Coordinates of C-alpha atoms in Angstrom, one line a residue:
Chain A
M1273 CA 3.3 -21.4 3.7
A1274 CA 0.9 -18.9 2.3
K1275 CA 2.3 -16.4 -0.2
V1276 CA 1.1 -12.9 -0.6
L1277 CA 1.4 -11.7 -4.2
V1278 CA 0.8 -8.2 -5.4
V1279 CA -0.1 -7.4 -9.0
T1280 CA 1.0 -3.9 -9.7
S1281 CA 2.2 -1.6 -12.5
G1282 CA 2.0 2.1 -11.6
K1283 CA 0.3 2.9 -14.9
G1284 CA -3.4 2.3 -15.4
G1285 CA -5.0 0.2 -18.1
V1286 CA -2.1 -2.2 -18.6
G1287 CA -4.0 -5.3 -17.5
K1288 CA -3.5 -5.6 -13.7
T1289 CA -7.1 -6.7 -13.0
T1290 CA -7.2 -9.0 -16.0
S1291 CA -3.9 -10.6 -14.9
T1292 CA -5.0 -10.9 -11.3
A1293 CA -8.1 -12.8 -12.3
A1294 CA -6.3 -15.0 -14.9
L1295 CA -3.4 -15.8 -12.6
G1296 CA -5.7 -16.4 -9.6
A1297 CA -7.9 -18.7 -11.7
A1298 CA -4.9 -20.5 -13.2
L1299 CA -3.5 -21.2 -9.7
A1300 CA -6.9 -22.4 -8.5
Q1301 CA -7.2 -24.6 -11.5
E1302 CA -4.0 -26.3 -10.4
G1303 CA -5.6 -27.1 -7.0
Q1304 CA -4.2 -24.2 -5.0
N1305 CA -6.3 -22.4 -2.5
V1306 CA -6.5 -18.8 -3.8
V1307 CA -8.0 -15.5 -2.7
V1308 CA -7.9 -12.4 -4.9
V1309 CA -8.2 -9.1 -3.1
D1310 CA -9.3 -5.9 -4.9
F1311 CA -7.5 -2.9 -3.5
D1312 CA -8.9 -0.5 -6.0
V1313 CA -11.3 1.1 -3.5
G1314 CA -13.8 3.4 -5.3
L1315 CA -13.0 2.0 -8.7
R1316 CA -13.5 -1.7 -8.3
N1317 CA -13.4 -4.0 -11.3
L1318 CA -12.2 -7.3 -10.2
D1319 CA -15.7 -8.4 -9.2
L1320 CA -16.8 -7.7 -12.8
V1321 CA -13.9 -9.6 -14.4
L1322 CA -14.7 -12.6 -12.1
G1323 CA -18.5 -12.3 -12.7
A1324 CA -19.2 -11.9 -9.0
E1325 CA -20.6 -8.4 -9.1
R1326 CA -24.1 -9.5 -8.3
R1327 CA -23.1 -11.3 -5.2
V1328 CA -21.2 -8.6 -3.3
V1329 CA -22.6 -7.9 0.1
Y1330 CA -19.7 -6.8 2.3
D1331 CA -16.4 -5.5 1.1
L1332 CA -12.8 -4.9 2.1
I1333 CA -13.6 -1.6 3.8
N1334 CA -16.4 -3.2 5.9
V1335 CA -13.8 -5.7 7.1
V1336 CA -11.1 -3.0 7.6
Q1337 CA -13.5 -1.0 9.8
G1338 CA -14.8 -4.1 11.7
D1339 CA -18.4 -3.9 10.3
A1340 CA -18.2 -7.3 8.9
K1341 CA -16.2 -10.5 9.4
L1342 CA -13.8 -11.6 6.8
S1343 CA -15.8 -14.8 6.2
Q1344 CA -18.9 -12.7 5.4
A1345 CA -17.1 -10.6 2.8
L1346 CA -15.3 -13.4 1.0
I1347 CA -17.1 -14.6 -2.2
R1348 CA -16.5 -18.0 -3.4
D1349 CA -16.3 -18.5 -7.2
K1350 CA -19.1 -20.5 -8.7
R1351 CA -16.8 -22.4 -11.2
L1352 CA -13.7 -22.9 -9.0
E1353 CA -14.5 -23.7 -5.4
N1354 CA -11.0 -22.9 -4.2
L1355 CA -11.0 -19.4 -5.7
S1356 CA -12.4 -16.6 -3.5
L1357 CA -12.8 -12.9 -4.0
L1358 CA -12.5 -10.1 -1.4
P1359 CA -14.1 -7.2 -3.3
A1360 CA -13.4 -3.5 -2.9
S1361 CA -15.9 -0.9 -1.9
Q1362 CA -17.3 1.2 -4.7
T1363 CA -18.8 3.9 -2.6
R1364 CA -15.7 4.8 -0.6
D1365 CA -12.2 6.0 -1.5
K1366 CA -8.7 4.9 -0.7
D1367 CA -8.6 7.0 2.5
A1368 CA -10.9 4.5 4.1
L1369 CA -8.0 1.9 4.0
T1370 CA -5.9 1.8 7.1
A1371 CA -2.5 0.3 7.5
D1372 CA -3.6 -1.6 10.6
G1373 CA -6.8 -2.9 9.0
V1374 CA -5.0 -4.1 5.9
S1375 CA -2.3 -5.8 8.0
R1376 CA -4.9 -7.6 10.1
I1377 CA -6.8 -8.8 7.0
V1378 CA -3.6 -10.0 5.2
T1379 CA -2.6 -12.0 8.3
E1380 CA -6.0 -13.6 8.5
L1381 CA -6.0 -14.5 4.8
R1382 CA -2.5 -16.0 5.1
E1383 CA -3.9 -18.6 7.5
K1384 CA -6.8 -19.6 5.2
F1385 CA -5.2 -19.6 1.7
D1386 CA -2.1 -20.8 -0.2
W1387 CA -2.1 -17.6 -2.3
V1388 CA -3.3 -14.1 -1.4
I1389 CA -3.3 -12.1 -4.6
C1390 CA -3.7 -8.4 -4.2
D1391 CA -4.9 -6.4 -7.2
S1392 CA -3.2 -3.0 -6.8
P1393 CA -4.9 0.2 -8.0
A1394 CA -2.9 2.3 -10.5
G1395 CA -0.7 5.1 -9.1
I1396 CA 1.7 5.1 -6.3
E1397 CA -0.5 6.6 -3.6
K1398 CA -2.1 5.0 -0.5
G1399 CA -4.1 2.3 -2.3
A1400 CA -1.1 1.1 -4.2
T1401 CA 1.4 1.3 -1.3
L1402 CA -1.0 -0.6 1.0
A1403 CA -1.6 -3.3 -1.6
M1404 CA 2.1 -4.0 -1.9
R1405 CA 2.8 -3.5 1.8
H1406 CA 2.8 -7.1 2.8
A1407 CA 3.8 -8.7 -0.4
D1408 CA 6.3 -11.6 -0.6
I1409 CA 6.1 -11.7 -4.4
A1410 CA 5.3 -9.0 -6.9
V1411 CA 4.1 -9.3 -10.5
I1412 CA 4.8 -6.1 -12.4
V1413 CA 2.5 -5.8 -15.3
T1414 CA 4.0 -3.8 -18.2
N1415 CA 3.0 -3.0 -21.7
P1416 CA 5.9 -2.9 -24.2
E1417 CA 5.9 0.9 -24.4
V1418 CA 8.0 3.6 -22.8
S1419 CA 5.5 5.2 -20.4
S1420 CA 4.5 1.9 -19.0
V1421 CA 8.1 0.7 -18.6
R1422 CA 9.1 3.9 -16.7
D1423 CA 6.1 3.7 -14.4
S1424 CA 7.0 0.0 -13.7
D1425 CA 10.6 1.1 -12.9
R1426 CA 9.2 3.6 -10.4
V1427 CA 7.0 0.9 -8.8
I1428 CA 9.9 -1.5 -8.5
G1429 CA 11.8 1.2 -6.6
L1430 CA 8.8 1.4 -4.2
L1431 CA 8.7 -2.4 -3.8
D1432 CA 12.4 -2.2 -2.7
S1433 CA 11.8 0.6 -0.2
K1434 CA 8.2 0.8 1.0
T1435 CA 7.2 -2.8 1.7
E1436 CA 7.3 -4.6 5.0
R1437 CA 10.0 -6.9 3.6
A1438 CA 12.2 -4.1 2.4
E1439 CA 12.0 -2.4 5.8
K1440 CA 13.2 -5.7 7.3
G1441 CA 16.1 -5.8 4.9
E1442 CA 14.6 -8.6 2.8
L1443 CA 13.7 -8.6 -0.8
V1444 CA 10.4 -8.8 -2.4
E1445 CA 10.6 -11.4 -5.2
K1446 CA 9.8 -9.6 -8.4
H1447 CA 8.5 -10.9 -11.7
L1448 CA 7.8 -9.1 -15.0
L1449 CA 4.6 -9.9 -16.9
I1450 CA 4.5 -8.2 -20.3
T1451 CA 0.9 -7.9 -21.5
R1452 CA -0.7 -6.7 -24.7
Y1453 CA 2.2 -7.9 -26.7
D1454 CA 1.4 -7.6 -30.4
T1455 CA 3.5 -10.0 -32.4
A1456 CA 2.8 -8.2 -35.7
R1457 CA 3.7 -4.7 -34.3
A1458 CA 6.7 -6.1 -32.6
R1459 CA 7.9 -7.5 -35.9
R1460 CA 7.5 -4.1 -37.5
G1461 CA 9.5 -2.5 -34.7
E1462 CA 6.6 -0.4 -33.5
M1463 CA 6.9 -1.6 -29.9
L1464 CA 9.7 -1.8 -27.4
K1465 CA 11.6 -5.0 -27.8
T1466 CA 11.3 -7.6 -25.0
E1467 CA 15.0 -7.5 -24.4
D1468 CA 14.9 -3.7 -24.1
V1469 CA 12.2 -3.9 -21.5
L1470 CA 14.1 -6.6 -19.6
E1471 CA 17.3 -4.6 -19.8
I1472 CA 15.6 -1.4 -18.4
L1473 CA 13.7 -3.2 -15.6
S1474 CA 16.3 -5.9 -14.9
I1475 CA 13.9 -8.3 -13.2
P1476 CA 13.1 -11.9 -14.3
L1477 CA 10.4 -12.4 -16.9
L1478 CA 7.4 -14.3 -15.8
G1479 CA 5.6 -14.4 -19.1
I1480 CA 4.4 -12.6 -22.2
I1481 CA 0.7 -12.3 -22.8
P1482 CA -0.2 -11.7 -26.4
E1483 CA -2.7 -9.0 -27.3
S1484 CA -5.9 -10.9 -28.1
Q1485 CA -9.6 -10.4 -28.5
E1486 CA -10.0 -13.4 -26.3
V1487 CA -9.0 -11.3 -23.2
L1488 CA -11.7 -8.6 -23.9
R1489 CA -14.3 -11.3 -24.6
A1490 CA -13.5 -13.0 -21.3
S1491 CA -13.7 -9.8 -19.3
N1492 CA -17.1 -9.0 -20.8
L1493 CA -18.3 -12.5 -20.0
G1494 CA -17.1 -12.1 -16.4
T1495 CA -14.9 -15.1 -16.7
P1496 CA -11.1 -15.2 -16.3
V1497 CA -9.5 -16.0 -19.7
T1498 CA -7.9 -19.2 -18.4
L1499 CA -11.4 -20.5 -17.7
S1500 CA -13.3 -19.2 -20.6
N1501 CA -11.0 -20.5 -23.3
P1502 CA -8.0 -22.4 -21.7
M1503 CA -6.6 -23.3 -25.2
S1504 CA -6.4 -19.6 -26.4
A1505 CA -3.0 -18.0 -26.7
P1506 CA -3.4 -15.6 -23.7
A1507 CA -4.8 -18.3 -21.5
R1508 CA -1.9 -20.6 -22.2
A1509 CA 0.5 -17.7 -21.5
Y1510 CA -1.2 -17.1 -18.1
I1511 CA -1.3 -20.8 -17.2
D1512 CA 2.5 -21.0 -17.9
A1513 CA 3.1 -17.9 -15.9
A1514 CA 1.2 -19.4 -13.0
R1515 CA 3.3 -22.5 -13.2
R1516 CA 6.4 -20.4 -13.1
L1517 CA 5.1 -18.7 -10.0
R1518 CA 4.9 -22.1 -8.4
G1519 CA 8.6 -22.7 -9.2
E1520 CA 8.5 -24.5 -12.5
S1521 CA 11.1 -23.4 -15.0
L1522 CA 9.6 -23.2 -18.4
V1523 CA 11.0 -21.5 -21.5
V1524 CA 9.2 -18.2 -22.1
S1525 CA 7.6 -18.0 -25.5
V1526 CA 4.9 -15.9 -27.1
P1527 CA 2.0 -18.3 -27.8
T1528 CA 0.1 -17.6 -30.9
D1529 CA -3.5 -18.3 -31.9
K1530 CA -2.5 -20.2 -35.0
R1531 CA -3.5 -23.8 -34.4
S1532 CA -1.1 -25.3 -36.9
F1533 CA 1.2 -27.9 -35.7
F1534 CA 4.2 -26.0 -36.8
G1535 CA 3.0 -22.8 -35.3
S1536 CA 2.9 -24.2 -31.8
L1537 CA 6.1 -26.2 -32.4
F1538 CA 8.0 -23.2 -33.4
A1539 CA 6.4 -20.7 -30.9
R1540 CA 8.9 -17.9 -31.0
R1541 CA 11.3 -18.1 -28.2
V1542 CA 11.9 -14.7 -26.8
A1543 CA 13.9 -14.9 -23.6
Chain B
M981 CA 62.3 28.3 32.5
L982 CA 60.7 26.4 35.3
A983 CA 59.1 28.3 38.1
P984 CA 58.0 26.1 41.1
E985 CA 55.2 27.5 43.2
P986 CA 54.4 26.8 46.8
P987 CA 53.3 24.5 48.2
L988 CA 56.2 22.6 46.7
A989 CA 54.8 19.1 47.2
D990 CA 51.7 19.9 45.0
W991 CA 53.9 21.5 42.3
L992 CA 56.2 18.5 42.3
A993 CA 53.2 16.1 41.9
E994 CA 52.0 18.2 39.0
F995 CA 55.5 18.2 37.5
D996 CA 55.8 14.4 37.8
A997 CA 52.4 14.1 36.1
L998 CA 53.7 16.2 33.2
I999 CA 56.9 14.1 33.0
E1000 CA 54.8 11.0 32.9
R1001 CA 52.6 12.4 30.0
S1002 CA 55.5 13.6 28.0
P1003 CA 58.7 11.8 29.1
G1004 CA 60.9 13.4 26.5
F1005 CA 59.8 16.9 27.1
F1006 CA 62.9 18.2 28.9
A1007 CA 65.4 15.8 27.2
G1008 CA 68.2 17.9 25.8
R1009 CA 66.6 21.2 27.0
P1010 CA 68.7 22.7 29.8
L1011 CA 66.5 25.2 31.7
V1012 CA 66.5 28.0 34.1
L1013 CA 64.9 27.4 37.5
D1014 CA 63.0 30.4 38.9
L1015 CA 62.8 30.0 42.6
S1016 CA 61.5 33.5 43.4
A1017 CA 58.1 32.2 44.5
L1018 CA 59.7 29.8 47.1
P1019 CA 61.2 30.9 50.4
P1020 CA 65.0 30.6 50.4
G1021 CA 66.4 27.6 52.1
K1022 CA 69.4 25.6 51.1
E1023 CA 68.0 22.3 52.2
D1024 CA 64.7 22.6 50.3
D1025 CA 66.4 23.9 47.2
G1026 CA 68.7 20.9 47.4
K1027 CA 65.8 18.5 47.6
L1028 CA 64.1 20.2 44.6
M1029 CA 67.3 19.9 42.6
A1030 CA 67.7 16.3 43.5
H1031 CA 64.1 15.6 42.4
L1032 CA 64.6 17.4 39.1
A1033 CA 67.8 15.5 38.5
G1034 CA 66.0 12.2 39.2
S1035 CA 63.6 13.2 36.4
S1036 CA 66.5 13.9 34.0
V1037 CA 65.9 17.6 34.1
R1038 CA 69.1 19.6 33.6
V1039 CA 69.2 22.9 35.4
M1040 CA 71.7 25.3 33.8
A1041 CA 71.0 28.3 36.0
I1042 CA 68.9 29.6 38.9
E1043 CA 66.9 32.8 39.1
G1044 CA 65.3 34.5 42.1
R1045 CA 68.0 33.7 44.6
Q1046 CA 70.9 35.7 46.2
P1047 CA 74.3 34.1 45.7
A1048 CA 74.4 33.6 49.5
D1049 CA 71.3 31.5 49.4
L1050 CA 72.8 28.8 47.2
A1051 CA 74.9 25.8 48.2
S1052 CA 78.2 25.4 46.3
D1053 CA 77.0 22.5 44.2
M1054 CA 74.1 24.6 42.8
P1055 CA 74.1 26.0 39.2
P1056 CA 74.9 29.7 38.8
I1057 CA 72.6 32.7 39.2
I1058 CA 70.9 34.3 36.2
T1059 CA 68.3 37.0 35.7
G1060 CA 65.8 37.7 32.9
G1061 CA 65.2 34.2 31.8
R1062 CA 62.1 33.7 29.7
E1063 CA 59.4 31.4 30.9
I1064 CA 58.4 28.3 29.1
R1065 CA 54.9 27.1 29.5
P1066 CA 54.9 23.3 29.5
A1067 CA 51.1 23.2 29.3
E1068 CA 51.0 25.2 26.2
D1069 CA 53.6 23.7 24.1
E1070 CA 53.4 20.0 24.8
P1071 CA 55.1 18.3 21.9
S1072 CA 52.1 16.0 21.2
A1073 CA 50.0 19.1 20.5
Q1074 CA 52.6 21.2 18.6
Q1075 CA 54.6 18.8 16.5
K1076 CA 51.6 16.9 15.1
A1077 CA 49.7 19.3 12.9
P1078 CA 45.9 18.5 12.9
A1079 CA 45.6 15.5 10.7
P1080 CA 43.8 16.1 7.4
P1081 CA 40.3 14.5 7.4
P1082 CA 40.4 11.0 5.9
P1083 CA 39.2 11.1 2.3
K1084 CA 35.6 9.9 2.1
A1085 CA 35.0 6.7 0.3
A1086 CA 32.8 6.8 -2.8
L1087 CA 29.2 5.7 -2.4
T1088 CA 28.7 2.5 -4.2
L1089 CA 25.2 1.4 -5.2
E1090 CA 24.9 -2.2 -6.0
S1091 CA 21.3 -2.2 -7.3
P1092 CA 19.8 -0.2 -10.1
V1093 CA 18.5 3.2 -9.3
R1094 CA 14.9 3.2 -10.3
S1095 CA 12.7 5.9 -11.7
G1096 CA 11.7 8.4 -9.1
Q1097 CA 14.6 7.6 -6.8
S1098 CA 17.0 10.4 -6.0
V1099 CA 20.4 9.6 -4.5
T1100 CA 22.4 12.5 -3.1
Y1101 CA 25.9 12.2 -1.8
L1102 CA 27.8 15.4 -1.4
D1103 CA 31.0 13.9 0.2
G1104 CA 32.5 12.3 -2.9
D1105 CA 31.9 10.1 -5.9
V1106 CA 28.9 7.9 -6.6
I1107 CA 29.4 4.6 -8.3
V1108 CA 26.3 2.8 -9.6
V1109 CA 26.9 -0.8 -10.5
G1110 CA 23.6 -1.2 -12.3
S1111 CA 21.7 1.3 -14.4
V1112 CA 20.0 4.6 -13.6
G1113 CA 16.4 4.6 -14.7
S1114 CA 14.6 7.3 -16.7
G1115 CA 13.3 9.7 -14.1
A1116 CA 15.9 8.8 -11.5
E1117 CA 18.5 11.3 -10.3
I1118 CA 22.1 11.0 -8.9
V1119 CA 23.5 14.1 -7.2
A1120 CA 27.2 13.8 -6.2
G1121 CA 29.8 16.1 -4.8
G1122 CA 32.4 14.3 -6.8
S1123 CA 32.2 12.3 -10.0
I1124 CA 29.5 9.9 -11.1
H1125 CA 30.3 6.5 -12.6
V1126 CA 27.5 4.3 -14.0
C1127 CA 28.5 0.8 -14.9
G1128 CA 25.1 0.2 -16.7
T1129 CA 22.9 2.5 -18.8
L1130 CA 22.5 6.1 -17.6
R1131 CA 18.9 7.0 -18.5
G1132 CA 18.1 9.5 -15.8
R1133 CA 19.8 12.6 -14.5
A1134 CA 23.4 12.8 -13.4
I1135 CA 24.4 15.9 -11.5
A1136 CA 28.1 15.8 -10.6
G1137 CA 30.4 18.2 -8.7
T1138 CA 27.5 19.9 -7.1
V1139 CA 29.4 21.4 -4.3
G1140 CA 31.5 23.5 -6.7
N1141 CA 33.8 20.9 -8.0
A1142 CA 34.5 21.7 -11.7
D1143 CA 36.9 18.7 -11.9
A1144 CA 34.1 16.2 -11.4
R1145 CA 33.3 14.0 -14.3
I1146 CA 30.5 11.6 -15.4
F1147 CA 31.2 8.2 -16.9
C1148 CA 28.7 5.7 -18.1
R1149 CA 28.7 2.6 -20.1
K1150 CA 25.7 3.6 -22.2
L1151 CA 24.5 7.2 -22.5
E1152 CA 20.8 7.7 -22.6
A1153 CA 20.7 10.5 -20.1
E1154 CA 17.9 13.0 -19.7
L1155 CA 20.2 15.6 -18.1
L1156 CA 23.9 15.9 -17.3
A1157 CA 25.3 18.6 -15.0
I1158 CA 28.7 19.4 -13.6
D1159 CA 29.3 22.2 -11.2
G1160 CA 26.0 23.9 -12.1
L1161 CA 26.5 23.7 -15.9
Y1162 CA 23.9 21.4 -17.4
L1163 CA 22.9 19.9 -20.7
T1164 CA 19.6 18.3 -21.5
A1165 CA 19.2 15.3 -23.8
D1166 CA 18.3 17.6 -26.7
G1167 CA 21.7 19.4 -26.4
M1168 CA 23.7 16.2 -26.5
D1169 CA 25.5 14.9 -29.6
P1170 CA 23.2 12.3 -31.1
Q1171 CA 26.3 10.4 -32.1
L1172 CA 27.0 9.6 -28.5
R1173 CA 23.6 8.1 -27.7
G1174 CA 23.8 4.6 -26.6
R1175 CA 27.5 4.6 -26.3
A1176 CA 30.0 4.6 -23.5
A1177 CA 30.8 8.2 -22.7
K1178 CA 32.8 10.5 -20.5
V1179 CA 31.6 14.0 -19.7
W1180 CA 33.8 16.8 -18.2
L1181 CA 34.2 20.5 -18.0
T1182 CA 36.8 22.7 -19.8
G1183 CA 36.2 26.2 -18.5
D1184 CA 32.5 26.8 -19.0
T1185 CA 32.1 24.3 -21.7
M1186 CA 30.8 20.8 -21.2
M1187 CA 32.8 18.3 -23.1
M1188 CA 31.7 14.8 -24.1
T1189 CA 33.5 12.0 -25.7
A1190 CA 32.8 8.4 -26.5
L1191 CA 34.9 5.8 -24.6
D1192 CA 34.4 2.9 -27.1

């Protein structure tokens, strides 16, 4: 059974697109058939992060409006053949999305793939609500700081009321992904503690992605971090998160870049 | 007073229906029978009396007849009886005062109230089993109970109930209000932050105390 997953946050700049690409690639690396869909119409980025920007012909809006077939718009990744991208349109805005069109596309994607990962735009307006509309699972990307946490809380409320599942009286499975976690700053008490974030949002923790230059480097290369350097700390955190999404229960720790034997052995257990 | 009207058969049917609805209505209430609307006739009056007796109605006197019109076994004549109106003072309507409306149950919210959500319940108390997020709002006609952390706004007693109170297990509220009087986070005693607390009104002063 295909699963529709939305990566959302409310706040911008917390790492939704990076996480979509990394989780999508990590699931594909495990042999799953994955499509990532960019819902950020007008401000598309997912194509850049996946290094597919030079191959975009048709986009989500073309398919919504019936100008192109889904198969024409899907771009298959060059490195992972079971990872596809449905890019957003850069020349249009979110008003070009229609509820019917999105519903039709998601239904069609469900038949072709194991995972349909929707990269939500920031905000809580049309683009974001349509991205979460058909979700079975939500990954809420949050930075350990108050504004991001409050916005995430708002988005969780929307997931519980505005989605198709919520309207049927079912629940959207929700997971918290804490990104840009700075171990040094956390130690100095300059960031919200993980347990505080978990207490405020009260949803299960999917993973903690450490702040790392590796993430920026991967984005600039146009390669998901799980592909560019699978042994790096953020890549390992994303790979573990993807395994948890598939149902494995792994202890959540903050991986560090120190390669020492003891460093990895005593990776700090957080929750 | 009972005043049969012609045609007698219809009146009797109506009377029987009344007896059926409220069987105890005439029990222990002897009454005056006003026969002025009916033509005199010993036989008809006798039948009427028999019918009433069959329905356990005790006639203590008769009005609207000459002594000569009455058979010897009939009750005595009377004048100036006051009318009773069975339709107006049926016991079921009079004895039972209108029941007070059943007290409304409190509204219980099992899941956390998230940022941006606003819950309004003017009929009574609101109980939140989880937490109330920053930027969320609870508006209650009665008291507000938060079993988790109260980070948002709690507006209690909003329909003019100065007795309403606010309870929470951990106070991090942005705003507290009872019956129109409010307090923002800045005005709260910093000592109470993060603690279990009770908030109530004494006159026009908002009182707060820790519960732990």
